[in-house]
Protein backbone atom coordinates (compact mmCIF):
# COMPACT_ATOMS: atom_id res chain seq x y z
CA MET A 1 -164.93 -128.67 -101.92
CA THR A 2 -164.49 -124.96 -101.78
CA LYS A 3 -164.04 -122.10 -104.14
CA HIS A 4 -161.22 -119.75 -103.24
CA SER A 5 -161.69 -116.04 -103.60
CA GLY A 6 -160.13 -114.63 -106.72
CA SER A 7 -159.70 -118.05 -108.36
CA SER A 8 -161.70 -121.01 -109.61
CA MET A 9 -160.09 -123.68 -107.49
CA HIS A 10 -161.95 -126.92 -106.87
CA ARG A 11 -160.53 -128.71 -103.87
CA VAL A 12 -160.58 -132.47 -103.85
CA PRO A 13 -160.23 -133.56 -100.22
CA SER A 14 -158.42 -136.57 -98.89
CA THR A 15 -160.37 -139.75 -98.24
CA GLY A 16 -163.72 -138.66 -96.92
CA ALA A 17 -163.82 -140.66 -93.70
CA VAL A 18 -160.17 -140.15 -92.81
CA GLU A 19 -159.09 -136.97 -91.09
CA HIS A 20 -155.43 -137.16 -92.08
CA GLY A 21 -153.86 -138.21 -95.33
CA TYR A 22 -151.38 -140.84 -96.33
CA PRO A 23 -149.19 -142.05 -94.71
CA SER A 24 -150.52 -141.16 -91.26
CA GLY A 25 -152.22 -144.06 -89.55
CA HIS A 26 -149.87 -146.61 -91.13
CA LEU A 27 -146.80 -148.45 -89.88
CA GLY A 28 -143.96 -146.06 -89.33
CA HIS A 29 -146.35 -143.11 -89.24
CA LEU A 30 -148.38 -143.76 -86.10
CA THR A 31 -148.95 -141.29 -83.31
CA GLU A 32 -148.38 -142.40 -79.73
CA HIS A 33 -152.14 -142.81 -79.34
CA GLU A 34 -152.34 -144.96 -82.46
CA GLU A 35 -149.37 -147.09 -81.42
CA GLN A 36 -151.00 -147.73 -78.06
CA ALA A 37 -154.30 -148.56 -79.76
CA LEU A 38 -152.51 -151.18 -81.87
CA VAL A 39 -150.90 -152.72 -78.78
CA ASP A 40 -154.25 -152.80 -76.97
CA PHE A 41 -156.02 -154.24 -80.00
CA LYS A 42 -153.47 -157.03 -80.35
CA THR A 43 -153.85 -157.89 -76.69
CA LEU A 44 -157.64 -157.93 -76.99
CA VAL A 45 -157.87 -160.14 -80.09
CA GLU A 46 -155.24 -162.50 -78.65
CA GLU A 47 -157.27 -162.85 -75.44
CA LYS A 48 -160.34 -163.60 -77.55
CA GLY A 49 -158.49 -166.30 -79.48
CA LEU A 50 -158.59 -164.50 -82.84
CA TYR A 51 -154.90 -163.56 -83.06
CA LYS A 52 -151.77 -165.58 -82.54
CA PRO A 53 -148.41 -163.82 -82.29
CA GLY A 54 -145.53 -165.73 -83.73
CA ASN A 55 -143.19 -166.18 -86.62
CA PRO A 56 -145.22 -165.12 -88.57
CA PRO A 57 -148.31 -163.97 -86.64
CA SER A 58 -151.78 -165.03 -87.71
CA HIS A 59 -152.51 -161.48 -88.91
CA ASP A 60 -149.98 -158.80 -89.80
CA ASP A 61 -150.02 -155.29 -88.39
CA PRO A 62 -151.36 -153.62 -91.57
CA THR A 63 -154.43 -155.87 -91.39
CA LEU A 64 -155.09 -154.97 -87.78
CA LEU A 65 -154.54 -151.30 -88.51
CA ARG A 66 -157.28 -151.36 -91.15
CA TYR A 67 -159.87 -152.21 -88.52
CA LEU A 68 -158.51 -149.62 -86.11
CA ARG A 69 -158.69 -146.87 -88.73
CA ALA A 70 -162.18 -147.96 -89.70
CA ARG A 71 -163.28 -147.72 -86.06
CA LYS A 72 -161.49 -144.49 -85.21
CA TRP A 73 -158.78 -146.19 -83.14
CA VAL A 74 -161.17 -147.64 -80.55
CA PRO A 75 -159.85 -151.19 -79.97
CA GLU A 76 -163.17 -152.52 -78.65
CA ASP A 77 -165.06 -151.29 -81.73
CA ALA A 78 -162.35 -152.63 -84.03
CA TYR A 79 -162.59 -156.00 -82.29
CA THR A 80 -166.34 -156.17 -82.94
CA GLN A 81 -165.88 -155.72 -86.69
CA PHE A 82 -162.78 -157.91 -86.85
CA SER A 83 -164.48 -160.77 -85.01
CA GLU A 84 -167.52 -160.62 -87.30
CA THR A 85 -165.28 -160.80 -90.34
CA GLU A 86 -163.31 -163.74 -88.93
CA LYS A 87 -166.53 -165.61 -88.18
CA PHE A 88 -167.81 -164.94 -91.69
CA ARG A 89 -164.56 -166.03 -93.32
CA SER A 90 -164.53 -169.25 -91.32
CA ALA A 91 -168.21 -170.04 -91.91
CA ASN A 92 -167.79 -169.61 -95.67
CA GLN A 93 -164.24 -170.97 -96.01
CA ILE A 94 -163.06 -167.92 -97.91
CA ASP A 95 -159.50 -169.23 -98.25
CA VAL A 96 -160.81 -172.47 -99.79
CA LEU A 97 -163.11 -170.45 -102.03
CA TYR A 98 -160.23 -168.45 -103.46
CA ASP A 99 -157.93 -171.45 -103.82
CA THR A 100 -160.47 -173.64 -105.62
CA ILE A 101 -162.82 -171.29 -107.48
CA ASP A 102 -163.37 -172.23 -111.10
CA ILE A 103 -161.17 -169.95 -113.19
CA ASP A 104 -163.86 -169.33 -115.82
CA SER A 105 -166.37 -168.43 -113.10
CA PHE A 106 -163.84 -166.07 -111.56
CA GLU A 107 -163.28 -164.33 -114.90
CA GLU A 108 -167.03 -164.02 -115.55
CA SER A 109 -167.45 -162.34 -112.17
CA ARG A 110 -164.83 -159.74 -113.08
CA LYS A 111 -167.11 -158.47 -115.87
CA LEU A 112 -169.72 -157.28 -113.40
CA TYR A 113 -167.45 -155.34 -111.05
CA PRO A 114 -164.55 -152.85 -111.21
CA ARG A 115 -161.58 -154.10 -113.23
CA PHE A 116 -157.91 -153.37 -112.61
CA THR A 117 -156.33 -151.42 -115.45
CA GLY A 118 -152.79 -152.56 -114.61
CA ARG A 119 -151.89 -148.95 -113.77
CA ARG A 120 -151.44 -146.98 -110.55
CA ASP A 121 -152.04 -143.38 -109.61
CA LYS A 122 -149.36 -140.88 -108.56
CA ARG A 123 -149.37 -142.29 -105.03
CA GLY A 124 -148.93 -145.85 -106.27
CA ILE A 125 -152.55 -146.84 -105.63
CA PRO A 126 -154.05 -149.24 -108.23
CA ILE A 127 -156.60 -147.78 -110.63
CA TYR A 128 -159.84 -149.65 -111.25
CA VAL A 129 -162.53 -148.83 -113.81
CA PHE A 130 -166.19 -149.83 -113.51
CA GLN A 131 -168.32 -149.45 -116.64
CA ILE A 132 -172.03 -149.73 -115.87
CA ARG A 133 -173.68 -149.58 -119.30
CA HIS A 134 -173.44 -153.31 -120.06
CA LEU A 135 -175.13 -154.34 -116.79
CA ASP A 136 -178.69 -154.53 -118.06
CA SER A 137 -181.26 -156.73 -116.35
CA HIS A 138 -180.55 -159.61 -118.73
CA ALA A 139 -176.79 -159.59 -118.03
CA VAL A 140 -177.26 -159.43 -114.26
CA ALA A 141 -179.94 -162.16 -114.26
CA LYS A 142 -177.73 -164.41 -116.38
CA TYR A 143 -174.81 -163.90 -114.02
CA GLU A 144 -176.89 -164.56 -110.90
CA LYS A 145 -178.22 -167.75 -112.47
CA SER A 146 -174.69 -168.93 -113.21
CA THR A 147 -173.65 -168.47 -109.58
CA GLU A 148 -176.16 -171.10 -108.45
CA THR A 149 -173.91 -173.89 -109.72
CA THR A 150 -170.98 -175.25 -107.73
CA TYR A 151 -167.84 -173.29 -108.60
CA SER A 152 -165.54 -174.05 -105.65
CA ARG A 153 -165.06 -176.63 -102.91
CA ALA A 154 -165.77 -174.16 -100.13
CA LYS A 155 -168.57 -174.99 -97.71
CA THR A 156 -170.81 -172.04 -96.90
CA ASP A 157 -173.04 -170.92 -94.06
CA GLY A 158 -176.10 -171.46 -96.28
CA LYS A 159 -177.19 -167.86 -95.76
CA THR A 160 -174.83 -165.90 -97.99
CA PRO A 161 -175.96 -165.70 -101.64
CA PRO A 162 -173.54 -167.41 -104.04
CA LYS A 163 -173.15 -164.20 -106.07
CA LEU A 164 -171.75 -162.47 -102.99
CA LEU A 165 -169.26 -165.24 -102.37
CA ARG A 166 -167.95 -164.76 -105.89
CA LEU A 167 -167.57 -161.09 -105.09
CA PHE A 168 -165.52 -162.10 -102.07
CA ALA A 169 -163.11 -163.81 -104.45
CA LEU A 170 -162.63 -160.51 -106.29
CA TYR A 171 -161.90 -158.67 -103.06
CA GLU A 172 -159.43 -161.38 -102.16
CA ASN A 173 -157.74 -160.70 -105.50
CA LEU A 174 -157.54 -157.00 -104.62
CA THR A 175 -156.03 -157.55 -101.18
CA ARG A 176 -153.90 -160.63 -101.86
CA PHE A 177 -152.63 -159.90 -105.36
CA VAL A 178 -153.09 -156.34 -106.67
CA GLN A 179 -152.30 -154.40 -103.51
CA PRO A 180 -149.22 -156.45 -102.49
CA LEU A 181 -147.95 -156.13 -106.08
CA SER A 182 -148.44 -152.36 -105.94
CA SER A 183 -146.67 -152.27 -102.58
CA GLU A 184 -143.50 -153.68 -104.13
CA CYS A 185 -143.30 -150.88 -106.72
CA THR A 186 -140.82 -148.24 -105.58
CA ASP A 187 -141.65 -145.45 -108.04
CA ARG A 188 -144.00 -143.76 -105.56
CA PRO A 189 -143.99 -141.64 -102.42
CA HIS A 190 -143.33 -143.59 -99.22
CA PRO A 191 -142.24 -146.80 -101.01
CA ASP A 192 -141.86 -148.64 -97.72
CA THR A 193 -145.53 -148.13 -96.82
CA PRO A 194 -147.97 -150.87 -97.91
CA ILE A 195 -150.48 -149.99 -100.63
CA THR A 196 -153.90 -151.12 -99.54
CA LEU A 197 -156.29 -148.79 -101.35
CA SER A 198 -157.88 -148.64 -104.76
CA THR A 199 -158.79 -145.61 -106.85
CA ASN A 200 -161.96 -146.15 -108.85
CA ILE A 201 -163.35 -144.54 -112.01
CA VAL A 202 -167.05 -145.36 -112.39
CA ASP A 203 -168.43 -144.70 -115.87
CA ILE A 204 -172.22 -144.29 -115.79
CA SER A 205 -172.61 -142.90 -119.32
CA HIS A 206 -175.45 -144.36 -121.41
CA VAL A 207 -177.22 -145.69 -118.33
CA SER A 208 -180.98 -145.25 -118.13
CA LEU A 209 -183.06 -144.50 -115.05
CA ARG A 210 -184.52 -148.02 -115.23
CA MET A 211 -181.01 -149.53 -115.25
CA PHE A 212 -180.06 -147.58 -112.13
CA TRP A 213 -183.08 -148.92 -110.31
CA ASN A 214 -182.51 -152.49 -111.48
CA LEU A 215 -178.91 -152.33 -110.26
CA LYS A 216 -179.88 -151.25 -106.75
CA ALA A 217 -179.42 -154.68 -105.14
CA HIS A 218 -176.22 -155.36 -107.12
CA MET A 219 -174.58 -152.11 -106.00
CA GLN A 220 -175.84 -152.27 -102.43
CA ALA A 221 -174.44 -155.77 -101.94
CA ALA A 222 -170.99 -154.77 -103.17
CA SER A 223 -170.90 -151.70 -100.94
CA GLN A 224 -172.11 -153.54 -97.83
CA LEU A 225 -169.58 -156.33 -98.38
CA ALA A 226 -166.65 -153.95 -98.62
CA THR A 227 -167.75 -151.93 -95.61
CA ALA A 228 -168.33 -154.94 -93.38
CA HIS A 229 -165.43 -157.24 -94.28
CA TYR A 230 -162.88 -155.25 -96.31
CA PRO A 231 -162.75 -151.91 -94.48
CA GLU A 232 -160.26 -149.25 -95.45
CA THR A 233 -159.52 -150.61 -98.92
CA LEU A 234 -161.24 -147.85 -100.91
CA ASP A 235 -159.81 -144.41 -101.53
CA ARG A 236 -161.82 -142.37 -104.04
CA ILE A 237 -164.63 -143.04 -106.49
CA PHE A 238 -164.75 -140.69 -109.47
CA ILE A 239 -168.14 -140.87 -111.18
CA ILE A 240 -168.06 -139.69 -114.78
CA GLY A 241 -170.51 -139.59 -117.68
CA ALA A 242 -173.49 -138.78 -115.45
CA PRO A 243 -176.70 -138.40 -117.52
CA MET A 244 -178.78 -135.24 -117.22
CA PHE A 245 -181.32 -136.86 -114.89
CA PHE A 246 -178.63 -137.98 -112.42
CA SER A 247 -178.90 -134.83 -110.30
CA THR A 248 -182.53 -135.71 -109.69
CA VAL A 249 -181.94 -139.32 -108.67
CA TRP A 250 -178.69 -138.90 -106.74
CA GLY A 251 -180.62 -138.08 -103.57
CA TRP A 252 -182.06 -141.59 -103.40
CA ILE A 253 -179.17 -143.42 -105.05
CA LYS A 254 -176.77 -142.31 -102.33
CA ARG A 255 -179.02 -143.90 -99.71
CA TRP A 256 -178.12 -147.28 -101.17
CA PHE A 257 -174.63 -146.90 -99.72
CA ASP A 258 -173.17 -146.38 -96.27
CA PRO A 259 -172.08 -142.81 -95.37
CA VAL A 260 -168.37 -143.68 -95.45
CA THR A 261 -168.62 -144.87 -99.06
CA VAL A 262 -170.73 -141.85 -100.01
CA SER A 263 -168.12 -139.54 -98.53
CA LYS A 264 -165.55 -140.86 -101.00
CA ILE A 265 -167.64 -140.26 -104.12
CA PHE A 266 -166.84 -137.36 -106.45
CA ILE A 267 -169.15 -136.64 -109.38
CA LEU A 268 -167.32 -134.94 -112.24
CA GLN A 269 -168.72 -132.88 -115.07
CA GLU A 270 -167.38 -133.65 -118.50
CA HIS A 271 -165.04 -130.66 -118.59
CA ASP A 272 -163.78 -131.49 -115.08
CA VAL A 273 -162.88 -135.12 -115.77
CA LEU A 274 -159.36 -134.73 -117.14
CA PRO A 275 -158.26 -131.83 -114.88
CA VAL A 276 -159.34 -133.78 -111.79
CA LEU A 277 -158.03 -137.17 -112.91
CA THR A 278 -154.63 -135.73 -113.88
CA THR A 279 -154.33 -134.34 -110.37
CA PHE A 280 -154.18 -137.95 -109.17
CA MET A 281 -152.95 -139.85 -112.23
CA HIS A 282 -150.46 -139.44 -115.04
CA MET A 283 -151.87 -139.10 -118.55
CA LYS A 284 -150.22 -142.37 -119.57
CA ASP A 285 -152.22 -144.18 -116.90
CA ILE A 286 -155.65 -142.74 -117.79
CA PRO A 287 -157.62 -144.70 -120.42
CA LYS A 288 -158.16 -142.90 -123.71
CA ASN A 289 -161.93 -143.09 -123.20
CA TYR A 290 -161.47 -140.56 -120.39
CA GLY A 291 -159.01 -138.26 -122.12
CA GLY A 292 -155.76 -140.02 -121.29
CA GLU A 293 -153.18 -141.92 -123.32
CA LEU A 294 -153.73 -145.51 -122.17
CA GLU A 295 -154.96 -148.00 -124.76
CA TRP A 296 -157.33 -149.92 -122.50
CA ASP A 297 -161.04 -150.75 -122.64
CA PHE A 298 -163.22 -152.19 -119.91
CA PHE A 299 -163.10 -155.83 -120.98
CA ASP A 300 -159.34 -155.76 -121.66
CA GLU A 301 -156.81 -157.53 -119.48
CA PRO A 302 -154.60 -155.22 -117.34
CA ALA A 303 -152.09 -153.12 -119.27
CA TRP A 304 -149.20 -153.67 -116.85
CA ASP A 305 -147.07 -150.60 -116.28
CA ASP A 306 -143.29 -150.54 -116.69
CA GLU A 307 -142.51 -150.69 -112.98
CA ILE A 308 -144.57 -153.83 -112.51
CA LYS A 309 -142.84 -155.42 -115.50
CA ARG A 310 -139.45 -154.42 -114.09
CA ILE A 311 -139.83 -156.02 -110.68
CA CYS A 312 -141.33 -159.35 -111.83
CA GLN A 313 -138.98 -162.25 -112.56
CA TRP A 314 -141.04 -164.69 -114.62
CA GLU A 315 -140.84 -168.44 -114.18
CA ASN A 316 -142.32 -171.68 -115.58
CA GLY A 317 -142.82 -170.23 -119.05
CA TYR A 318 -144.92 -167.29 -117.93
CA THR A 319 -144.33 -163.85 -119.43
CA THR A 320 -147.37 -162.16 -117.88
CA PHE A 321 -149.96 -162.87 -115.20
CA PRO A 322 -152.50 -165.54 -116.22
CA PRO A 323 -156.29 -165.33 -115.76
CA GLY A 324 -157.87 -166.48 -112.53
CA PRO A 325 -157.04 -166.02 -108.85
CA LEU A 326 -153.46 -165.18 -107.84
CA TYR A 327 -151.77 -164.33 -104.59
CA TRP A 328 -148.34 -163.55 -103.16
CA ARG A 329 -146.57 -165.38 -100.38
CA PRO A 330 -143.18 -164.78 -98.80
CA ILE A 331 -140.18 -167.01 -99.47
CA ASP A 332 -136.49 -166.91 -98.49
CA ASP A 333 -137.25 -165.57 -94.99
CA GLY A 334 -139.37 -162.80 -96.45
CA LYS A 335 -136.65 -161.45 -98.74
CA ARG A 336 -138.66 -162.42 -101.81
CA LEU A 337 -142.30 -162.95 -102.76
CA GLU A 338 -143.64 -165.60 -105.10
CA CYS A 339 -146.82 -165.18 -107.11
CA VAL A 340 -148.94 -168.32 -107.08
CA ALA A 341 -151.72 -169.02 -109.59
CA VAL A 342 -154.55 -170.99 -107.98
CA GLY A 343 -158.16 -171.84 -108.80
CA SER A 344 -159.42 -174.83 -110.75
CA LYS A 345 -159.99 -175.74 -114.39
CA ASP A 346 -162.22 -178.66 -115.40
CA GLY A 347 -162.18 -179.83 -111.79
CA LYS A 348 -158.39 -179.86 -111.54
CA ASP A 349 -156.67 -177.60 -109.03
CA ARG A 350 -154.02 -175.18 -110.22
CA ASN A 351 -151.04 -174.33 -108.02
CA GLU A 352 -148.21 -172.84 -110.07
CA ARG A 353 -145.49 -170.32 -109.44
CA VAL A 354 -145.81 -167.49 -111.96
CA CYS A 355 -142.98 -165.19 -110.94
CA THR A 356 -141.00 -163.87 -107.99
CA ILE A 357 -140.16 -160.40 -106.73
CA THR A 358 -137.12 -159.39 -104.73
CA ARG A 359 -138.55 -157.19 -102.01
CA ALA A 360 -137.29 -153.63 -101.98
CA HIS A 361 -138.11 -153.31 -98.29
CA PRO A 362 -137.99 -156.80 -96.75
CA PRO A 363 -139.31 -157.16 -93.20
CA LYS A 364 -136.80 -156.71 -90.44
CA SER A 365 -137.83 -160.01 -88.90
CA THR A 366 -139.66 -163.09 -90.06
CA ALA A 367 -142.49 -162.13 -87.73
CA ASP A 368 -143.42 -159.45 -90.24
CA THR A 369 -143.21 -161.50 -93.43
CA LEU A 370 -146.86 -162.55 -93.72
CA VAL A 371 -148.60 -161.26 -96.82
CA SER A 372 -152.06 -161.05 -95.32
CA THR A 373 -155.36 -162.14 -96.74
CA THR A 374 -156.56 -158.59 -96.34
CA VAL A 375 -153.95 -155.87 -96.29
CA SER A 376 -154.20 -152.37 -94.80
CA GLN A 377 -155.08 -149.08 -96.42
CA THR A 378 -153.02 -146.06 -97.43
CA ASP A 379 -154.31 -142.58 -97.94
CA GLU A 380 -153.07 -139.33 -99.33
CA ALA A 381 -149.62 -138.55 -100.74
CA THR A 382 -149.18 -135.61 -98.39
CA GLU A 383 -150.14 -135.74 -94.77
CA GLY A 384 -153.29 -133.86 -93.86
CA GLU A 385 -153.36 -131.86 -97.07
CA GLU A 386 -156.02 -131.32 -99.68
CA THR A 387 -155.22 -131.38 -103.37
CA SER A 388 -156.17 -128.39 -105.48
CA VAL A 389 -157.23 -128.51 -109.12
CA THR A 390 -158.62 -125.85 -111.39
CA PRO A 391 -161.25 -127.41 -113.63
CA SER A 392 -163.95 -124.74 -113.86
CA ALA A 393 -165.06 -121.39 -112.55
CA GLU A 394 -168.29 -122.80 -111.23
CA LYS A 395 -168.71 -123.11 -107.48
CA PRO A 396 -169.07 -126.80 -106.58
CA ILE A 397 -171.89 -128.11 -104.46
CA LEU A 398 -171.05 -129.35 -100.98
CA ASN A 399 -172.12 -132.10 -98.62
CA GLY A 400 -174.68 -134.17 -100.40
CA GLU A 401 -176.27 -131.47 -102.52
CA VAL A 402 -176.34 -131.90 -106.28
CA PRO A 403 -176.56 -129.03 -108.76
CA THR A 404 -179.83 -129.00 -110.65
CA GLU A 405 -178.48 -127.47 -113.84
CA ARG A 406 -175.41 -129.63 -114.27
CA ILE A 407 -173.28 -131.82 -112.06
CA ALA A 408 -170.08 -130.37 -110.64
CA ALA A 409 -167.17 -132.11 -108.98
CA LEU A 410 -168.77 -133.21 -105.75
CA SER A 411 -167.95 -134.47 -102.31
CA VAL A 412 -170.88 -135.74 -100.30
CA ALA A 413 -169.34 -136.36 -96.93
CA GLU A 414 -172.43 -135.30 -95.00
CA GLY A 415 -176.10 -134.83 -95.49
CA ASN A 416 -176.99 -138.51 -95.67
């Protein structure tokens, strides 16, 4: 972030690890080099037996593009990460996990990780909130103990901790339910471009130094999982409510995370919170706890926005989305999507249609109709630009440094 001469402009850059903003790097907005990289990547993964073209293909283009963006458009590097993810998904039967996970277990897991507010930012990206204060050692230990019991019919590799597999179910919900739903909303820039990001508000108010340390393993696991197997699904993380000691401990806290994740973190002072958030979100979509107008608290169910309500055509007695895992799949040659509620309750599988959506931008051919298990990422609302806000006259700290007197809006893209 920079301070412009003669003004007090904070600049909030585009996604830290991405050189150009939304929608570059996505279908319909690829350079010749990127288009060729996609062709080469498809050829490579098909030769390796990990991709099958067809009607529909085994993986859609937005999924493949996520790995290419994560690996700077080098097909060989993208293949390495893609193949590791495919091996992991197969060894732990991630599709079976999501289809058969106990609904109550799924809902308990949601309490320990970011929760979807039901709202989207100005670019159409879903807004998640993560409140840390309730994650004391007792709550985390109780949760980890509960994950030791059988909660799905998926067979595992025996090496991945059960708590991480539950976290996989939450990422599946992001990529298979929330992001496809957001993609069908047309009240946004580039409505024909898939939404595959999330914007996150992380509230660390009332968190002690001991709590931060005790949460080290919990936070590291979530970050490593996303980086390894769900690349390019995170846009920005706005940290708010930082206690006075946070500037002292940030130097070692940031080492818990990979540099790409760190580059997307912005630490906001109290008086900067609303000016920065309103740069990316409408007041009606910001929870009241953070200065906005939305009646929503951390443990609440999503407060679905008007556009989401408009596009959903409810069926089977449903008037809103039920608890538990959900996903979208194409019907009517891709012209519509149906939302399916899955998971299990008291050992009985659930498989019910909740609603349908008439697609605003249906695929041109059935080869493109697959709603993928993991969808691609979108970036900034304007290509290659940075967004300016004017929260305070104080010069922000750059590249991993943290102010010692008080914490300013911060990007830490380097200095790791």
